[in-house]
mmCIF file of C-alpha atoms in Angstrom:
data_model
loop_
_atom_site.group_PDB
_atom_site.id
_atom_site.type_symbol
_atom_site.label_atom_id
_atom_site.label_comp_id
_atom_site.label_asym_id
_atom_site.label_seq_id
_atom_site.Cartn_x
_atom_site.Cartn_y
_atom_site.Cartn_z
ATOM 1 C CA GLU A 1 20.482 -4.427 28.337
ATOM 2 C CA GLN A 2 23.053 -1.658 27.846
ATOM 3 C CA GLU A 3 21.199 0.461 30.406
ATOM 4 C CA ARG A 4 21.217 -2.406 32.894
ATOM 5 C CA GLU A 5 24.914 -3.173 32.379
ATOM 6 C CA GLY A 6 25.928 0.479 32.685
ATOM 7 C CA TYR A 7 26.850 0.889 29.024
ATOM 8 C CA SER A 8 24.091 3.362 28.092
ATOM 9 C CA ILE A 9 25.119 6.712 26.622
ATOM 10 C CA PRO A 10 24.150 8.683 29.801
ATOM 11 C CA ALA A 11 26.179 6.246 31.904
ATOM 12 C CA GLN A 12 29.190 6.611 29.601
ATOM 13 C CA ARG A 13 28.948 10.422 29.631
ATOM 14 C CA LYS A 14 28.839 10.496 33.444
ATOM 15 C CA LEU A 15 31.814 8.154 33.722
ATOM 16 C CA LEU A 16 33.914 10.212 31.311
ATOM 17 C CA ALA A 17 32.887 13.568 32.802
ATOM 18 C CA ASP A 18 33.896 12.355 36.280
ATOM 19 C CA TYR A 19 37.219 11.122 34.908
ATOM 20 C CA ALA A 20 37.876 14.442 33.141
ATOM 21 C CA ARG A 21 37.140 16.350 36.330
ATOM 22 C CA LYS A 22 39.508 14.177 38.374
ATOM 23 C CA CYS A 23 42.280 14.564 35.792
ATOM 24 C CA GLY A 24 41.767 18.314 35.410
ATOM 25 C CA PHE A 25 40.769 18.045 31.736
ATOM 26 C CA GLN A 26 38.514 20.582 30.067
ATOM 27 C CA ILE A 27 36.028 18.904 27.749
ATOM 28 C CA GLU A 28 36.266 20.624 24.376
ATOM 29 C CA ARG A 29 33.573 18.600 22.617
ATOM 30 C CA GLU A 30 31.493 15.465 23.014
ATOM 31 C CA PHE A 31 30.910 12.983 20.199
ATOM 32 C CA ILE A 32 27.877 10.763 20.672
ATOM 33 C CA ASP A 33 27.766 8.047 18.043
ATOM 34 C CA VAL A 34 24.716 5.777 17.900
ATOM 35 C CA GLU A 35 26.042 3.892 14.873
ATOM 36 C CA SER A 36 27.695 0.543 15.459
ATOM 37 C CA ALA A 37 31.441 0.712 16.012
ATOM 38 C CA LYS A 38 31.883 -2.407 13.877
ATOM 39 C CA ASN A 39 31.537 -0.408 10.640
ATOM 40 C CA PRO A 40 33.932 2.257 9.339
ATOM 41 C CA GLY A 41 32.515 5.515 8.014
ATOM 42 C CA ARG A 42 30.578 6.644 11.109
ATOM 43 C CA LYS A 43 29.656 10.321 10.912
ATOM 44 C CA GLU A 44 30.532 11.335 14.477
ATOM 45 C CA PHE A 45 33.739 9.313 14.429
ATOM 46 C CA GLY A 46 34.797 11.105 11.248
ATOM 47 C CA GLU A 47 34.007 14.480 12.820
ATOM 48 C CA MET A 48 36.170 13.569 15.790
ATOM 49 C CA LEU A 49 39.088 12.618 13.541
ATOM 50 C CA ARG A 50 38.793 15.953 11.713
ATOM 51 C CA LEU A 51 38.820 17.882 15.000
ATOM 52 C CA LEU A 52 41.871 16.017 16.252
ATOM 53 C CA GLY A 53 43.610 16.577 12.936
ATOM 54 C CA THR A 54 43.103 20.354 12.909
ATOM 55 C CA ASN A 55 42.762 21.561 16.506
ATOM 56 C CA ASP A 56 46.145 21.792 18.193
ATOM 57 C CA SER A 57 44.591 22.189 21.648
ATOM 58 C CA CYS A 58 42.847 18.805 21.507
ATOM 59 C CA ARG A 59 45.188 15.917 22.175
ATOM 60 C CA VAL A 60 43.277 13.650 24.556
ATOM 61 C CA VAL A 61 40.308 11.412 23.765
ATOM 62 C CA LEU A 62 38.303 9.935 26.610
ATOM 63 C CA VAL A 63 36.343 6.777 25.879
ATOM 64 C CA GLU A 64 34.804 4.114 28.077
ATOM 65 C CA LYS A 65 36.653 1.208 26.489
ATOM 66 C CA THR A 66 38.091 0.053 23.177
ATOM 67 C CA ASP A 67 34.929 -1.390 21.652
ATOM 68 C CA ARG A 68 33.059 1.878 22.261
ATOM 69 C CA LEU A 69 35.579 3.620 20.006
ATOM 70 C CA TYR A 70 36.021 1.072 17.234
ATOM 71 C CA ARG A 71 35.592 -2.593 16.377
ATOM 72 C CA ASN A 72 37.270 -2.564 12.984
ATOM 73 C CA ARG A 73 40.855 -2.243 11.819
ATOM 74 C CA ALA A 74 40.179 0.648 9.409
ATOM 75 C CA ASP A 75 39.123 3.012 12.211
ATOM 76 C CA ALA A 76 41.886 1.723 14.477
ATOM 77 C CA LEU A 77 44.492 2.498 11.791
ATOM 78 C CA SER A 78 43.029 5.983 11.276
ATOM 79 C CA PHE A 79 43.469 6.640 14.972
ATOM 80 C CA GLU A 80 46.971 5.211 15.027
ATOM 81 C CA THR A 81 47.928 7.751 12.347
ATOM 82 C CA LEU A 82 46.717 10.598 14.580
ATOM 83 C CA ILE A 83 48.545 9.116 17.545
ATOM 84 C CA GLU A 84 51.834 8.991 15.662
ATOM 85 C CA LYS A 85 51.537 12.253 13.699
ATOM 86 C CA ARG A 86 49.587 14.470 16.099
ATOM 87 C CA GLY A 87 50.516 13.000 19.472
ATOM 88 C CA VAL A 88 46.926 12.103 20.364
ATOM 89 C CA GLU A 89 46.288 10.018 23.487
ATOM 90 C CA ILE A 90 43.360 7.696 24.127
ATOM 91 C CA HIS A 91 42.275 7.278 27.743
ATOM 92 C CA LEU A 92 40.351 4.006 28.026
ATOM 93 C CA VAL A 93 38.710 4.739 31.345
ATOM 94 C CA LYS A 94 37.087 1.411 32.240
ATOM 95 C CA GLU A 95 40.138 -0.510 31.058
ATOM 96 C CA GLY A 96 42.434 1.733 33.114
ATOM 97 C CA ARG A 97 44.832 2.245 30.195
ATOM 98 C CA ILE A 98 46.296 5.192 28.270
ATOM 99 C CA TYR A 99 47.338 4.549 24.681
ATOM 100 C CA GLY A 100 49.611 7.053 22.974
ATOM 101 C CA ARG A 101 52.741 7.566 20.931
ATOM 102 C CA ASN A 102 55.013 6.906 23.907
ATOM 103 C CA SER A 103 53.166 3.834 25.145
ATOM 104 C CA ARG A 104 55.254 0.756 25.782
ATOM 105 C CA SER A 105 55.287 -1.944 23.146
ATOM 106 C CA GLN A 106 53.437 -4.200 25.592
ATOM 107 C CA ASP A 107 50.639 -1.631 25.946
ATOM 108 C CA LYS A 108 50.378 -1.235 22.166
ATOM 109 C CA PHE A 109 50.273 -4.999 21.819
ATOM 110 C CA MET A 110 47.465 -5.226 24.382
ATOM 111 C CA HIS A 111 45.549 -2.496 22.564
ATOM 112 C CA ASP A 112 45.832 -4.448 19.309
ATOM 113 C CA ILE A 113 44.471 -7.489 21.139
ATOM 114 C CA HIS A 114 41.500 -5.485 22.434
ATOM 115 C CA VAL A 115 40.763 -4.272 18.903
ATOM 116 C CA ALA A 116 40.986 -7.837 17.569
ATOM 117 C CA VAL A 117 38.698 -9.133 20.335
ATOM 118 C CA ALA A 118 36.147 -6.372 19.650
ATOM 119 C CA LYS A 119 36.259 -7.121 15.912
ATOM 120 C CA ASN A 120 35.852 -10.843 16.547
ATOM 121 C CA TYR A 121 32.906 -10.187 18.872
ATOM 122 C CA SER A 122 31.088 -8.232 16.137
ATOM 123 C CA GLU A 123 31.764 -10.845 13.479
ATOM 124 C CA ASN A 124 30.712 -13.701 15.758
ATOM 125 C CA LEU A 125 27.539 -11.849 16.750
ATOM 126 C CA LYS A 126 26.699 -11.343 13.074
ATOM 127 C CA GLU A 127 27.174 -15.054 12.411
ATOM 128 C CA GLU A 128 24.985 -15.987 15.381
ATOM 129 C CA VAL A 129 22.223 -13.619 14.248
ATOM 130 C CA LYS A 130 22.291 -15.123 10.752
ATOM 131 C CA LYS A 131 22.214 -18.631 12.205
ATOM 132 C CA GLY A 132 19.291 -17.731 14.460
ATOM 133 C CA MET A 133 17.327 -16.247 11.577
ATOM 134 C CA ARG A 134 17.980 -19.317 9.441
ATOM 135 C CA GLU A 135 16.792 -21.594 12.256
ATOM 136 C CA LYS A 136 13.693 -19.450 12.612
ATOM 137 C CA ALA A 137 12.999 -19.773 8.873
ATOM 138 C CA GLU A 138 13.433 -23.557 9.067
ATOM 139 C CA GLN A 139 10.780 -23.596 11.788
ATOM 140 C CA GLY A 140 8.410 -21.834 9.385
ATOM 141 C CA VAL A 141 8.574 -18.387 10.967
ATOM 142 C CA TYR A 142 9.408 -15.537 8.618
ATOM 143 C CA PRO A 143 12.487 -13.857 10.192
ATOM 144 C CA ALA A 144 11.900 -10.358 8.837
ATOM 145 C CA ARG A 145 9.302 -7.622 8.687
ATOM 146 C CA ALA A 146 5.867 -9.015 7.910
ATOM 147 C CA PRO A 147 4.186 -7.887 4.680
ATOM 148 C CA ILE A 148 0.935 -5.907 4.604
ATOM 149 C CA GLY A 149 -1.938 -7.881 6.103
ATOM 150 C CA TYR A 150 0.297 -9.383 8.772
ATOM 151 C CA ARG A 151 2.257 -7.981 11.694
ATOM 152 C CA ASN A 152 5.242 -9.037 13.777
ATOM 153 C CA ASN A 153 4.357 -10.054 17.322
ATOM 154 C CA PRO A 154 7.180 -8.758 19.597
ATOM 155 C CA LEU A 155 6.126 -11.046 22.451
ATOM 156 C CA THR A 156 5.848 -14.391 20.681
ATOM 157 C CA ARG A 157 8.186 -13.481 17.763
ATOM 158 C CA ALA A 158 5.535 -14.954 15.477
ATOM 159 C CA ILE A 159 3.749 -13.501 12.451
ATOM 160 C CA ASP A 160 0.120 -12.677 13.243
ATOM 161 C CA ILE A 161 -2.732 -11.556 11.032
ATOM 162 C CA ASP A 162 -3.232 -7.809 11.191
ATOM 163 C CA PRO A 163 -6.959 -7.349 11.904
ATOM 164 C CA GLU A 164 -6.939 -3.847 10.417
ATOM 165 C CA ARG A 165 -5.075 -4.456 7.162
ATOM 166 C CA ALA A 166 -5.781 -8.128 6.423
ATOM 167 C CA PRO A 167 -9.289 -7.333 5.108
ATOM 168 C CA ILE A 168 -7.716 -4.852 2.685
ATOM 169 C CA VAL A 169 -5.397 -7.508 1.241
ATOM 170 C CA LYS A 170 -8.228 -10.032 1.066
ATOM 171 C CA ARG A 171 -10.369 -7.567 -0.858
ATOM 172 C CA ILE A 172 -7.503 -6.793 -3.250
ATOM 173 C CA PHE A 173 -7.248 -10.486 -4.155
ATOM 174 C CA GLU A 174 -10.999 -10.769 -4.517
ATOM 175 C CA MET A 175 -11.198 -7.779 -6.846
ATOM 176 C CA TYR A 176 -8.276 -8.857 -9.003
ATOM 177 C CA GLY A 177 -9.489 -12.458 -9.065
ATOM 178 C CA SER A 178 -12.778 -11.320 -10.601
ATOM 179 C CA GLY A 179 -10.903 -10.571 -13.831
ATOM 180 C CA ASN A 180 -12.508 -7.153 -14.074
ATOM 181 C CA TYR A 181 -9.412 -5.141 -13.230
ATOM 182 C CA SER A 182 -5.970 -4.454 -14.576
ATOM 183 C CA LEU A 183 -3.317 -3.341 -12.103
ATOM 184 C CA THR A 184 -3.942 0.274 -13.050
ATOM 185 C CA THR A 185 -7.720 0.110 -12.663
ATOM 186 C CA LEU A 186 -7.361 -2.008 -9.518
ATOM 187 C CA ARG A 187 -5.251 0.715 -7.936
ATOM 188 C CA LYS A 188 -8.005 3.253 -8.554
ATOM 189 C CA ALA A 189 -10.714 0.875 -7.356
ATOM 190 C CA VAL A 190 -8.831 0.152 -4.118
ATOM 191 C CA LEU A 191 -8.528 3.866 -3.483
ATOM 192 C CA ASN A 192 -12.208 4.517 -4.218
ATOM 193 C CA GLU A 193 -13.621 1.543 -2.306
ATOM 194 C CA LEU A 194 -11.167 1.123 0.550
ATOM 195 C CA GLY A 195 -9.649 4.579 0.785
ATOM 196 C CA VAL A 196 -6.162 3.088 0.604
ATOM 197 C CA ARG A 197 -3.545 4.470 -1.754
ATOM 198 C CA ILE A 198 -1.227 1.736 -3.056
ATOM 199 C CA ASN A 199 1.064 2.243 -6.028
ATOM 200 C CA ARG A 200 0.908 -0.085 -9.003
ATOM 201 C CA ALA A 201 4.270 -1.769 -8.358
ATOM 202 C CA TYR A 202 3.370 -2.600 -4.769
ATOM 203 C CA LEU A 203 0.005 -3.995 -5.851
ATOM 204 C CA GLU A 204 1.825 -6.318 -8.221
ATOM 205 C CA THR A 205 4.192 -7.363 -5.418
ATOM 206 C CA ILE A 206 1.244 -8.251 -3.179
ATOM 207 C CA LEU A 207 -0.542 -10.257 -5.858
ATOM 208 C CA LYS A 208 2.580 -12.214 -6.791
ATOM 209 C CA SER A 209 3.715 -12.884 -3.225
ATOM 210 C CA ARG A 210 3.575 -16.529 -2.170
ATOM 211 C CA PHE A 211 3.503 -15.349 1.428
ATOM 212 C CA TYR A 212 -0.286 -15.183 1.137
ATOM 213 C CA LEU A 213 -0.279 -18.832 0.064
ATOM 214 C CA GLY A 214 1.605 -19.814 3.199
ATOM 215 C CA TYR A 215 5.161 -19.765 1.838
ATOM 216 C CA PHE A 216 8.107 -17.388 2.043
ATOM 217 C CA VAL A 217 11.602 -17.146 0.605
ATOM 218 C CA TRP A 218 14.583 -16.585 2.879
ATOM 219 C CA GLN A 219 18.148 -16.417 1.530
ATOM 220 C CA GLY A 220 17.063 -17.969 -1.746
ATOM 221 C CA ILE A 221 15.236 -20.915 -0.182
ATOM 222 C CA GLU A 222 11.465 -21.276 -0.060
ATOM 223 C CA TYR A 223 9.964 -22.393 3.254
ATOM 224 C CA LYS A 224 6.462 -23.462 4.283
ATOM 225 C CA GLY A 225 5.348 -20.859 6.775
ATOM 226 C CA VAL A 226 3.354 -21.441 9.941
ATOM 227 C CA HIS A 227 1.445 -18.175 9.473
ATOM 228 C CA SER A 228 -2.222 -18.521 8.608
#
């Protein structure tokens, strides 16, 4: 979707490189951050702050738009400190705005609004994702990664039986159900018979999981699953 809308990293780099060339800027360093801008503590963002705080020749930051730089107040405040103390400018290319120490109060106000909108977008998206996953659980579809013996179907978004690993799980239950194995001896037997190495704790997790009985727990609530 980002590729289609022109928000992909290559598209952003081209946009900013063209802008730098038109403005006569020399690009000192590029920071490519694949982490979400909604969370503070991003590695590349931190590296950029350190460069701006120590390199006197770097005073201009080029970014596509506000939400590509940050979507949280903590990062926005960190940048505001650099703007006030170090005279850093942010050129928001797609928004057609420059935000710096000498910006008008109206421009600073608009920047704060953009930050608030970006933050609200992230929080609303998070709420919608949670709501969607809860609705999926209520329909009996496990909204997370399927356990061993099953697999997530990316096309139907359902949980399907894994033809390769389901027989392994079935055999584990059969062997343990015979009463001839402890978890420790079962682990060795699974390795010898099936050639699969599973640690003792994970074996216990499999045997105790109600997923294989057709149920699953999501956010503390048990649901009847539609998986076989």
